[in-house]
Amino acid sequence: MTALLEVSGVSKSFDGFKAINNLSFSIGEAELRAVIGPNGAGKTTFMDIVTGKTRPDEGEVRWGEKSQSLLKMSEARIAQAGIGRKFQRPTVFEDQTVTENLIMALKAPRGPFAVMRWKPTRDTDERVSDLARQVGLADQLDRRAGELSHGQKQWLEIGMLLAQEPRLLLVDEPAAGMTLAEREQTTALLRRLAETHAVVVVEHDMEFVRRLNCKVTVLHQGSVLAEGSLDHVSANPDVIKVYLGR
Amino acid sequence: MFIRKDPSILVFLAILALFTIGATLMSEAYGSGALPTSMIKVLGKTLCLALAALAMDLVWGYAGILSLGHMAFFALGGYMIGMWLMYARTGEIVSATLSRAAIPPTPAELQDGIASQIFGVVGSSDLPLAWTFAGSLPIQLILIVAVPGLLALVFGWLAFRSRVNGVYLSILTQAMTLALALYLFQNDSGFRGNNGLSGLQNIPGLTDVPQADISIWFLWASAGALALAYVLAAWLVSGKFGSVIRAIRDDESRVRFLGYSVEGYKLTIFTLTAMLCAIAGALYYPQAGIINPAELAPIASIYLAVWVAIGGRGRLYGAVIGAVVVSLLSSWFTGGRAPDLSLGFYTIDWVDWWQVLLGLSFVLVTLFAPRGLSSLIDLAARLRHPSRRGRDLGPDVGALREREAKA
Amino acid sequence: MRAFLLTILLLIAQPLWAQDLGAVLDANRDQIAKPSRQTIGPVITEIAAAGEGADRVLAAWADRRLGLAGDRFVIVEGDSATDAVTGESVTGDVDGLRPNSGVRGLIAAALVQFQLTDPDPVRRRAALTAIARQSDESHLAALREAPAESDPILAARRDRLERLLTIQYDTDTDARLAAIDSFDGDAGTDLQAVLNPLLATTRFAGPELPADANVARALTPDSENLPRAEAYRLLVDAGLAEPRPTDADIKAALTANIAGDAVGGVPVADLGDPDRRDDAYTALAEAGTVPTAATADEVDSALEANAFADLFTEPSSEITDAARASLRGMQTREGIMQALDLSLDALSLASIYFLAAIGLAITFGVMRVINMAHGEFIMMGAYTGYVTQTMIADRTLSLIVALPLAFAITFGAGVLLYQLVIRHLVKRPLETLLATFGVSIALQQLAKNIFGTQARPLTAPAWLEGSITFADGVSISTIRVAIFVLALLFLGLFLFLMNRTRLGLQVRAVTQNPGMAASMGINPDRIAMMTFGLGSGIAGIAGVAIGLFAKVTSELGSDYIVQSFMTVVVGGVGNIWGTLAGAALIGGLQKGIEVLNPSNTLAAQTYMILFIIIFIQFRPRGIMPQRGRMAEA
């Protein structure tokens, strides 16, 4: 199985502080992966580097069958290439309706003039209502996103992520602020997605990670400390030392 | 159809049509003459300013780019049409003079005559390179949008590419308009220095038509341009494009992660609005009669933002209302027509105090009524802003504030 | 002239030949009474050589105080008159002589030799000054022959003058070269005035260059230095080519020869076409009505056949080379001086921008807020200075009072603005920008209403007037030095405040991480208010400083505000050094561009702004950006 995303030897420092230190990571198509680590382990910076928000000082980030480098590409190009990101705090466009949010995310040509000419068709309408149904917002389509509850915004954002039809999903703490029932729903969704997509879940909550039941990468001080099943890594003495603080 | 989604477009167009018909019926040329020609010109100019404000609202109210340089594009449009007006009009006069000689003039003689007529005031008699096409109306009409459009494209590309935004961008646009003004102020830049272009109210070929008629024609043209631009703007903001630029206003990095090239969108809207401003300027200055580099002073562009803010940004009619109300009030107060206000111990002469009033009311609007005059319309339409416990609609500096949002 | 010189030499060398003054005057009575510039020379020479009393006569003659009483020459002194030769008093009618200015010039030149030997040093100095102002070749000999000068200053001046005159008038090339060399390192204007005429050129056009010509440069027709039309005109003037009528000539000729409705067979209506005009003219020329014109081919071959050059009027190439080298050296030294002068100018401009921008940078750094009313705070400071001066007559004292007063007033205004407006617009920098713009136009108009539109004087104390001169051409006005010192003072004060006080620590904490600072018990609102007040207060002081050399008007602030913005944008908001670097860059750049195009300060500003727009491309966050993870987010 070839890797969809391959990060090798990446380092990044902010004013002397090494946020990422010689980090290597790879994920194949249709794989679910959890990334855990204590605060300041470099989880967010890692996602920033993959999505093009932050340029690493050194190292390589390669993508897809052609192994093209992501380092020269803008955030928008990377997103178009098929990397979707869900933020920790729900970030939806609060001034706009659920429909508008979803339409914006729908996979379609992204250039300004193409967007000007874009018109809703029966297909897109169906796709939007289908997505809304999947994330439980079918009856909220005309409401402004700003009026939704915190959980609903989380779901809307997941819906937007799905609408993009990415090949790799980077999901930052999806369960934060969710009820137990919602967590279970999220777990199911992520596992289902991982059947066809590559999914990287950055998570704090061990319980949630256990439920995902997938390979785990432990980050510490900007590099990979351990990798394997959750049971395997939680047996690792290093991990116990840094992550559990004992 | 987008008009069905937003009935305010039809209301706006109806009011504009009524206004135009009303003005025509009260004009000296086609009606009772209740409105003197100078007043018709003021109204026509106000419509052009409203068009510029509309463009400003698109770029600031919708895309969140506080450009303090859009009046530069307005003035550039004026310069482009002014070049043709002045060249062709001077050409008429010069050829009339030369044709009195025994031998008909050669084209070169004609051009020399025009050049020394136009540029005599700055001590030159050569036609500058920039005036190469001044004799051709079609080319100059294209240049009205092409030159400001190109400037906006180049400037915007440079600025957006390096991710200059927020206050930095505002300052940079202000610098751009200042640089352009200083350039035009130079005598040898080929635009008559601080004399500017004058006599623009005389339309070549229409020497025999009285100004009363011409002023009403320009009013029609301005109203037509405003109506078209309003429909265009409404179409733009109602669709997915509008959705994207509003998203950029509220949270541009999120838009990037959706795969949209934020820079491309900003550049598109910046350039498009620059062209709209240029068209407004091209209609404005023939009614004003004169254009000089002072029109590009940075303060003019800030006023444009003030109009939009007072009218209520992020809604198209808000910009138009702001521009019309503030500019008409300004000319009423500064024209000395407003009655003095006696306080007993001091008499307020509005010519002196209008600026103070404007400045302070502007501060008050920003602080207490972010939706500006549009809040009156919202009140009438029973629209209320959603309660967001004081949070803005997005993390970016251009994002709408809670009280600016529509329910 | 050379003969004349010899005569003088001979006469001075052998005073024994001198004739008695009376005899000389009598012999030349008619000439003296009705002098002509062409013929009077020898007579003046003769008088000058006549010994005792000659200088008095010449001086009187030059002053139009010489007259004829009967056949005696008399010198008129007020109401009385004395005999020119004997000195006895004369009564009766005096017929005053009125030599014209040409003649008086010759007399004055002859007088110089007497003045040079005059016992009174004042007169000797006057003589040297006269020669320096207007010299001719006779003075060279006079200078050389005059007895040794006792006054060392005058001796040096005389020596310099002698060498200058040698360059101009000596016949010996080596002597002239030596004189030029002796001025090595000198950049005096008198030397330049002597050297420049040596390099005067005339334009030559002819089949061949003269063999002995001292060629300044060869010219090719139709080049930048010699346009085609100009080259041909030279040939026509030299009689080497037929004139070619100008378009205006042709038009005039055609107008004069209209026959019916055609000229030379070409209908008048067609003459709007330049080709048809040529046809008509050719037809007229063939008919002999107008002179034939040189054809384009003839012009070409004429230009081909002749050589063009600029020739030095000075025949010796050695002299011109030496003069050129000397002048070039002077230019280099002058350039260095100018550069020095300019750096001083740039430094003072940078200090002004620094003072104007520092307050803006502080508020922008801490609050991310652009205060558009900052310029009006500068204006308030300047008006405070003006008002203080109307109340306290002593300028030094009023300045000492005005500086803290301006700080206090603008500090108060800043705090008020913060409390009333800015704190309600937290995290809304664009709204703050516009709201403070509203404040700015209101304040500006308010100032207009109170102080009127005309400029108000804010006069510097006497000890700040004048300028400090470092070297020839390098000087700086004292007031600008004072502003530089003030800027340094504020830099020091600022560094102290930021790095050594509790307030500074808190400000830095809020700048770097407001949330964290708040959780540490710092009240960000209070800190923001203090910094805003501080920034505004500095603007007030900057206003007093700017008011001292600029006009105090209600628009004073807006003249500086855009440059202040630029300074902040270019410098970055990270720290004070960024502001300093920004101010130095903008001040230096503006002056630098002004040098390239000194007549056009508008262009300088245009290019400077363009430069900044380009600069932002490479350093979008300024020279010294705020760093760290927070800043990148």
mmCIF file with all atom_site columns, N, CA and C in Angstrom, chain B residues 160-207:
data_model
loop_
_atom_site.group_PDB
_atom_site.id
_atom_site.type_symbol
_atom_site.label_atom_id
_atom_site.label_alt_id
_atom_site.label_comp_id
_atom_site.label_asym_id
_atom_site.label_entity_id
_atom_site.label_seq_id
_atom_site.pdbx_PDB_ins_code
_atom_site.Cartn_x
_atom_site.Cartn_y
_atom_site.Cartn_z
_atom_site.occupancy
_atom_site.B_iso_or_equiv
_atom_site.pdbx_formal_charge
_atom_site.auth_seq_id
_atom_site.auth_comp_id
_atom_site.auth_asym_id
_atom_site.auth_atom_id
_atom_site.pdbx_PDB_model_num
ATOM 1   N N  . PHE B 1 160 ? -2.155  41.837 -2.129  1.00 0.00 ? 160 PHE B N  1
ATOM 2   C CA . PHE B 1 160 ? -2.814  40.631 -1.636  1.00 0.00 ? 160 PHE B CA 1
ATOM 3   C C  . PHE B 1 160 ? -1.863  39.448 -1.641  1.00 0.00 ? 160 PHE B C  1
ATOM 4   N N  . ARG B 1 161 ? -0.988  39.414 -2.649  1.00 0.00 ? 161 ARG B N  1
ATOM 5   C CA . ARG B 1 161 ? -0.041  38.313 -2.767  1.00 0.00 ? 161 ARG B CA 1
ATOM 6   C C  . ARG B 1 161 ? 0.818   38.215 -1.508  1.00 0.00 ? 161 ARG B C  1
ATOM 7   N N  . SER B 1 162 ? 1.210   39.387 -0.970  1.00 0.00 ? 162 SER B N  1
ATOM 8   C CA . SER B 1 162 ? 2.056   39.330 0.219   1.00 0.00 ? 162 SER B CA 1
ATOM 9   C C  . SER B 1 162 ? 1.205   39.346 1.483   1.00 0.00 ? 162 SER B C  1
ATOM 10  N N  . ARG B 1 163 ? -0.090  39.054 1.321   1.00 0.00 ? 163 ARG B N  1
ATOM 11  C CA . ARG B 1 163 ? -1.004  38.910 2.465   1.00 0.00 ? 163 ARG B CA 1
ATOM 12  C C  . ARG B 1 163 ? -1.015  40.138 3.356   1.00 0.00 ? 163 ARG B C  1
ATOM 13  N N  . VAL B 1 164 ? -0.963  41.297 2.720   1.00 0.00 ? 164 VAL B N  1
ATOM 14  C CA . VAL B 1 164 ? -1.151  42.526 3.479   1.00 0.00 ? 164 VAL B CA 1
ATOM 15  C C  . VAL B 1 164 ? -2.644  42.669 3.704   1.00 0.00 ? 164 VAL B C  1
ATOM 16  N N  . ASN B 1 165 ? -3.067  42.772 4.942   1.00 0.00 ? 165 ASN B N  1
ATOM 17  C CA . ASN B 1 165 ? -4.496  42.980 5.138   1.00 0.00 ? 165 ASN B CA 1
ATOM 18  C C  . ASN B 1 165 ? -4.755  43.843 6.359   1.00 0.00 ? 165 ASN B C  1
ATOM 19  N N  . GLY B 1 166 ? -6.022  44.046 6.640   1.00 0.00 ? 166 GLY B N  1
ATOM 20  C CA . GLY B 1 166 ? -6.402  44.859 7.792   1.00 0.00 ? 166 GLY B CA 1
ATOM 21  C C  . GLY B 1 166 ? -5.930  46.294 7.647   1.00 0.00 ? 166 GLY B C  1
ATOM 22  N N  . VAL B 1 167 ? -5.419  46.814 8.754   1.00 0.00 ? 167 VAL B N  1
ATOM 23  C CA . VAL B 1 167 ? -5.026  48.212 8.788   1.00 0.00 ? 167 VAL B CA 1
ATOM 24  C C  . VAL B 1 167 ? -3.864  48.481 7.830   1.00 0.00 ? 167 VAL B C  1
ATOM 25  N N  . TYR B 1 168 ? -2.970  47.507 7.730   1.00 0.00 ? 168 TYR B N  1
ATOM 26  C CA . TYR B 1 168 ? -1.836  47.667 6.816   1.00 0.00 ? 168 TYR B CA 1
ATOM 27  C C  . TYR B 1 168 ? -2.314  47.953 5.402   1.00 0.00 ? 168 TYR B C  1
ATOM 28  N N  . LEU B 1 169 ? -3.299  47.193 4.968   1.00 0.00 ? 169 LEU B N  1
ATOM 29  C CA . LEU B 1 169 ? -3.785  47.368 3.603   1.00 0.00 ? 169 LEU B CA 1
ATOM 30  C C  . LEU B 1 169 ? -4.417  48.748 3.454   1.00 0.00 ? 169 LEU B C  1
ATOM 31  N N  . SER B 1 170 ? -5.172  49.166 4.477   1.00 0.00 ? 170 SER B N  1
ATOM 32  C CA . SER B 1 170 ? -5.798  50.485 4.406   1.00 0.00 ? 170 SER B CA 1
ATOM 33  C C  . SER B 1 170 ? -4.732  51.562 4.218   1.00 0.00 ? 170 SER B C  1
ATOM 34  N N  . ILE B 1 171 ? -3.683  51.464 5.019   1.00 0.00 ? 171 ILE B N  1
ATOM 35  C CA . ILE B 1 171 ? -2.617  52.456 4.930   1.00 0.00 ? 171 ILE B CA 1
ATOM 36  C C  . ILE B 1 171 ? -1.945  52.410 3.560   1.00 0.00 ? 171 ILE B C  1
ATOM 37  N N  . LEU B 1 172 ? -1.768  51.204 3.058   1.00 0.00 ? 172 LEU B N  1
ATOM 38  C CA . LEU B 1 172 ? -1.093  51.047 1.770   1.00 0.00 ? 172 LEU B CA 1
ATOM 39  C C  . LEU B 1 172 ? -1.933  51.640 0.638   1.00 0.00 ? 172 LEU B C  1
ATOM 40  N N  . THR B 1 173 ? -3.252  51.419 0.694   1.00 0.00 ? 173 THR B N  1
ATOM 41  C CA . THR B 1 173 ? -4.107  52.003 -0.350  1.00 0.00 ? 173 THR B CA 1
ATOM 42  C C  . THR B 1 173 ? -4.093  53.512 -0.235  1.00 0.00 ? 173 THR B C  1
ATOM 43  N N  . GLN B 1 174 ? -4.031  53.994 1.010   1.00 0.00 ? 174 GLN B N  1
ATOM 44  C CA . GLN B 1 174 ? -3.958  55.438 1.196   1.00 0.00 ? 174 GLN B CA 1
ATOM 45  C C  . GLN B 1 174 ? -2.670  55.981 0.583   1.00 0.00 ? 174 GLN B C  1
ATOM 46  N N  . ALA B 1 175 ? -1.588  55.239 0.782   1.00 0.00 ? 175 ALA B N  1
ATOM 47  C CA . ALA B 1 175 ? -0.313  55.647 0.192   1.00 0.00 ? 175 ALA B CA 1
ATOM 48  C C  . ALA B 1 175 ? -0.403  55.646 -1.325  1.00 0.00 ? 175 ALA B C  1
ATOM 49  N N  . MET B 1 176 ? -1.110  54.654 -1.867  1.00 0.00 ? 176 MET B N  1
ATOM 50  C CA . MET B 1 176 ? -1.227  54.568 -3.327  1.00 0.00 ? 176 MET B CA 1
ATOM 51  C C  . MET B 1 176 ? -1.904  55.818 -3.878  1.00 0.00 ? 176 MET B C  1
ATOM 52  N N  . THR B 1 177 ? -3.015  56.207 -3.257  1.00 0.00 ? 177 THR B N  1
ATOM 53  C CA . THR B 1 177 ? -3.729  57.358 -3.802  1.00 0.00 ? 177 THR B CA 1
ATOM 54  C C  . THR B 1 177 ? -2.920  58.633 -3.608  1.00 0.00 ? 177 THR B C  1
ATOM 55  N N  . LEU B 1 178 ? -2.178  58.699 -2.489  1.00 0.00 ? 178 LEU B N  1
ATOM 56  C CA . LEU B 1 178 ? -1.333  59.875 -2.281  1.00 0.00 ? 178 LEU B CA 1
ATOM 57  C C  . LEU B 1 178 ? -0.231  59.944 -3.339  1.00 0.00 ? 178 LEU B C  1
ATOM 58  N N  . ALA B 1 179 ? 0.361   58.783 -3.620  1.00 0.00 ? 179 ALA B N  1
ATOM 59  C CA . ALA B 1 179 ? 1.425   58.755 -4.632  1.00 0.00 ? 179 ALA B CA 1
ATOM 60  C C  . ALA B 1 179 ? 0.891   59.205 -5.979  1.00 0.00 ? 179 ALA B C  1
ATOM 61  N N  . LEU B 1 180 ? -0.299  58.723 -6.312  1.00 0.00 ? 180 LEU B N  1
ATOM 62  C CA . LEU B 1 180 ? -0.895  59.079 -7.597  1.00 0.00 ? 180 LEU B CA 1
ATOM 63  C C  . LEU B 1 180 ? -1.199  60.574 -7.640  1.00 0.00 ? 180 LEU B C  1
ATOM 64  N N  . ALA B 1 181 ? -1.735  61.097 -6.531  1.00 0.00 ? 181 ALA B N  1
ATOM 65  C CA . ALA B 1 181 ? -2.059  62.522 -6.482  1.00 0.00 ? 181 ALA B CA 1
ATOM 66  C C  . ALA B 1 181 ? -0.791  63.347 -6.653  1.00 0.00 ? 181 ALA B C  1
ATOM 67  N N  . LEU B 1 182 ? 0.272   62.957 -5.947  1.00 0.00 ? 182 LEU B N  1
ATOM 68  C CA . LEU B 1 182 ? 1.518   63.713 -6.043  1.00 0.00 ? 182 LEU B CA 1
ATOM 69  C C  . LEU B 1 182 ? 2.080   63.640 -7.456  1.00 0.00 ? 182 LEU B C  1
ATOM 70  N N  . TYR B 1 183 ? 1.923   62.467 -8.067  1.00 0.00 ? 183 TYR B N  1
ATOM 71  C CA . TYR B 1 183 ? 2.405   62.322 -9.443  1.00 0.00 ? 183 TYR B CA 1
ATOM 72  C C  . TYR B 1 183 ? 1.653   63.268 -10.364 1.00 0.00 ? 183 TYR B C  1
ATOM 73  N N  . LEU B 1 184 ? 0.336   63.309 -10.212 1.00 0.00 ? 184 LEU B N  1
ATOM 74  C CA . LEU B 1 184 ? -0.460  64.147 -11.096 1.00 0.00 ? 184 LEU B CA 1
ATOM 75  C C  . LEU B 1 184 ? -0.239  65.628 -10.817 1.00 0.00 ? 184 LEU B C  1
ATOM 76  N N  . PHE B 1 185 ? 0.162   65.943 -9.578  1.00 0.00 ? 185 PHE B N  1
ATOM 77  C CA . PHE B 1 185 ? 0.428   67.341 -9.243  1.00 0.00 ? 185 PHE B CA 1
ATOM 78  C C  . PHE B 1 185 ? 1.629   67.895 -10.010 1.00 0.00 ? 185 PHE B C  1
ATOM 79  N N  . GLN B 1 186 ? 2.519   67.005 -10.467 1.00 0.00 ? 186 GLN B N  1
ATOM 80  C CA . GLN B 1 186 ? 3.703   67.487 -11.170 1.00 0.00 ? 186 GLN B CA 1
ATOM 81  C C  . GLN B 1 186 ? 3.308   68.042 -12.528 1.00 0.00 ? 186 GLN B C  1
ATOM 82  N N  . ASN B 1 187 ? 3.932   69.168 -12.872 1.00 0.00 ? 187 ASN B N  1
ATOM 83  C CA . ASN B 1 187 ? 3.607   69.776 -14.155 1.00 0.00 ? 187 ASN B CA 1
ATOM 84  C C  . ASN B 1 187 ? 4.027   68.907 -15.323 1.00 0.00 ? 187 ASN B C  1
ATOM 85  N N  . ASP B 1 188 ? 5.134   68.175 -15.149 1.00 0.00 ? 188 ASP B N  1
ATOM 86  C CA . ASP B 1 188 ? 5.651   67.439 -16.303 1.00 0.00 ? 188 ASP B CA 1
ATOM 87  C C  . ASP B 1 188 ? 5.123   66.008 -16.372 1.00 0.00 ? 188 ASP B C  1
ATOM 88  N N  . SER B 1 189 ? 4.102   65.691 -15.574 1.00 0.00 ? 189 SER B N  1
ATOM 89  C CA . SER B 1 189 ? 3.567   64.334 -15.676 1.00 0.00 ? 189 SER B CA 1
ATOM 90  C C  . SER B 1 189 ? 2.611   64.222 -16.859 1.00 0.00 ? 189 SER B C  1
ATOM 91  N N  . GLY B 1 190 ? 2.309   65.339 -17.497 1.00 0.00 ? 190 GLY B N  1
ATOM 92  C CA . GLY B 1 190 ? 1.481   65.283 -18.707 1.00 0.00 ? 190 GLY B CA 1
ATOM 93  C C  . GLY B 1 190 ? 0.001   65.432 -18.448 1.00 0.00 ? 190 GLY B C  1
ATOM 94  N N  . PHE B 1 191 ? -0.384  65.821 -17.223 1.00 0.00 ? 191 PHE B N  1
ATOM 95  C CA . PHE B 1 191 ? -1.808  66.029 -16.956 1.00 0.00 ? 191 PHE B CA 1
ATOM 96  C C  . PHE B 1 191 ? -2.063  67.416 -16.389 1.00 0.00 ? 191 PHE B C  1
ATOM 97  N N  . ARG B 1 192 ? -1.294  68.373 -16.835 1.00 0.00 ? 192 ARG B N  1
ATOM 98  C CA . ARG B 1 192 ? -1.468  69.786 -16.505 1.00 0.00 ? 192 ARG B CA 1
ATOM 99  C C  . ARG B 1 192 ? -1.334  70.099 -15.033 1.00 0.00 ? 192 ARG B C  1
ATOM 100 N N  . GLY B 1 193 ? -0.597  69.288 -14.296 1.00 0.00 ? 193 GLY B N  1
ATOM 101 C CA . GLY B 1 193 ? -0.285  69.597 -12.907 1.00 0.00 ? 193 GLY B CA 1
ATOM 102 C C  . GLY B 1 193 ? -1.505  69.975 -12.097 1.00 0.00 ? 193 GLY B C  1
ATOM 103 N N  . ASN B 1 194 ? -1.342  70.998 -11.252 1.00 0.00 ? 194 ASN B N  1
ATOM 104 C CA . ASN B 1 194 ? -2.466  71.315 -10.383 1.00 0.00 ? 194 ASN B CA 1
ATOM 105 C C  . ASN B 1 194 ? -3.572  72.077 -11.101 1.00 0.00 ? 194 ASN B C  1
ATOM 106 N N  . ASN B 1 195 ? -3.363  72.433 -12.365 1.00 0.00 ? 195 ASN B N  1
ATOM 107 C CA . ASN B 1 195 ? -4.464  73.036 -13.123 1.00 0.00 ? 195 ASN B CA 1
ATOM 108 C C  . ASN B 1 195 ? -5.541  72.011 -13.411 1.00 0.00 ? 195 ASN B C  1
ATOM 109 N N  . GLY B 1 196 ? -5.109  70.755 -13.529 1.00 0.00 ? 196 GLY B N  1
ATOM 110 C CA . GLY B 1 196 ? -6.064  69.703 -13.859 1.00 0.00 ? 196 GLY B CA 1
ATOM 111 C C  . GLY B 1 196 ? -6.659  69.911 -15.241 1.00 0.00 ? 196 GLY B C  1
ATOM 112 N N  . LEU B 1 197 ? -7.735  69.208 -15.500 1.00 0.00 ? 197 LEU B N  1
ATOM 113 C CA . LEU B 1 197 ? -8.425  69.335 -16.777 1.00 0.00 ? 197 LEU B CA 1
ATOM 114 C C  . LEU B 1 197 ? -9.698  70.147 -16.534 1.00 0.00 ? 197 LEU B C  1
ATOM 115 N N  . SER B 1 198 ? -9.950  71.095 -17.414 1.00 0.00 ? 198 SER B N  1
ATOM 116 C CA . SER B 1 198 ? -11.103 71.960 -17.151 1.00 0.00 ? 198 SER B CA 1
ATOM 117 C C  . SER B 1 198 ? -11.958 72.102 -18.409 1.00 0.00 ? 198 SER B C  1
ATOM 118 N N  . GLY B 1 199 ? -13.076 72.742 -18.223 1.00 0.00 ? 199 GLY B N  1
ATOM 119 C CA . GLY B 1 199 ? -14.016 72.934 -19.331 1.00 0.00 ? 199 GLY B CA 1
ATOM 120 C C  . GLY B 1 199 ? -14.684 71.637 -19.738 1.00 0.00 ? 199 GLY B C  1
ATOM 121 N N  . LEU B 1 200 ? -14.754 70.686 -18.808 1.00 0.00 ? 200 LEU B N  1
ATOM 122 C CA . LEU B 1 200 ? -15.267 69.369 -19.176 1.00 0.00 ? 200 LEU B CA 1
ATOM 123 C C  . LEU B 1 200 ? -16.786 69.379 -19.374 1.00 0.00 ? 200 LEU B C  1
ATOM 124 N N  . GLN B 1 201 ? -17.445 70.449 -18.937 1.00 0.00 ? 201 GLN B N  1
ATOM 125 C CA . GLN B 1 201 ? -18.898 70.468 -19.120 1.00 0.00 ? 201 GLN B CA 1
ATOM 126 C C  . GLN B 1 201 ? -19.271 70.742 -20.571 1.00 0.00 ? 201 GLN B C  1
ATOM 127 N N  . ASN B 1 202 ? -18.304 71.233 -21.372 1.00 0.00 ? 202 ASN B N  1
ATOM 128 C CA . ASN B 1 202 ? -18.579 71.464 -22.797 1.00 0.00 ? 202 ASN B CA 1
ATOM 129 C C  . ASN B 1 202 ? -18.347 70.166 -23.550 1.00 0.00 ? 202 ASN B C  1
ATOM 130 N N  . ILE B 1 203 ? -19.424 69.588 -24.024 1.00 0.00 ? 203 ILE B N  1
ATOM 131 C CA . ILE B 1 203 ? -19.292 68.307 -24.702 1.00 0.00 ? 203 ILE B CA 1
ATOM 132 C C  . ILE B 1 203 ? -19.007 68.554 -26.179 1.00 0.00 ? 203 ILE B C  1
ATOM 133 N N  . PRO B 1 204 ? -17.923 67.999 -26.708 1.00 0.00 ? 204 PRO B N  1
ATOM 134 C CA . PRO B 1 204 ? -17.590 68.211 -28.124 1.00 0.00 ? 204 PRO B CA 1
ATOM 135 C C  . PRO B 1 204 ? -18.740 67.763 -29.017 1.00 0.00 ? 204 PRO B C  1
ATOM 136 N N  . GLY B 1 205 ? -19.023 68.540 -30.019 1.00 0.00 ? 205 GLY B N  1
ATOM 137 C CA . GLY B 1 205 ? -20.104 68.182 -30.948 1.00 0.00 ? 205 GLY B CA 1
ATOM 138 C C  . GLY B 1 205 ? -21.471 68.619 -30.460 1.00 0.00 ? 205 GLY B C  1
ATOM 139 N N  . LEU B 1 206 ? -21.552 69.031 -29.213 1.00 0.00 ? 206 LEU B N  1
ATOM 140 C CA . LEU B 1 206 ? -22.853 69.443 -28.666 1.00 0.00 ? 206 LEU B CA 1
ATOM 141 C C  . LEU B 1 206 ? -22.778 70.893 -28.221 1.00 0.00 ? 206 LEU B C  1
ATOM 142 N N  . THR B 1 207 ? -21.983 71.670 -28.950 1.00 0.00 ? 207 THR B N  1
ATOM 143 C CA . THR B 1 207 ? -21.758 73.050 -28.545 1.00 0.00 ? 207 THR B CA 1
ATOM 144 C C  . THR B 1 207 ? -23.061 73.846 -28.498 1.00 0.00 ? 207 THR B C  1
#
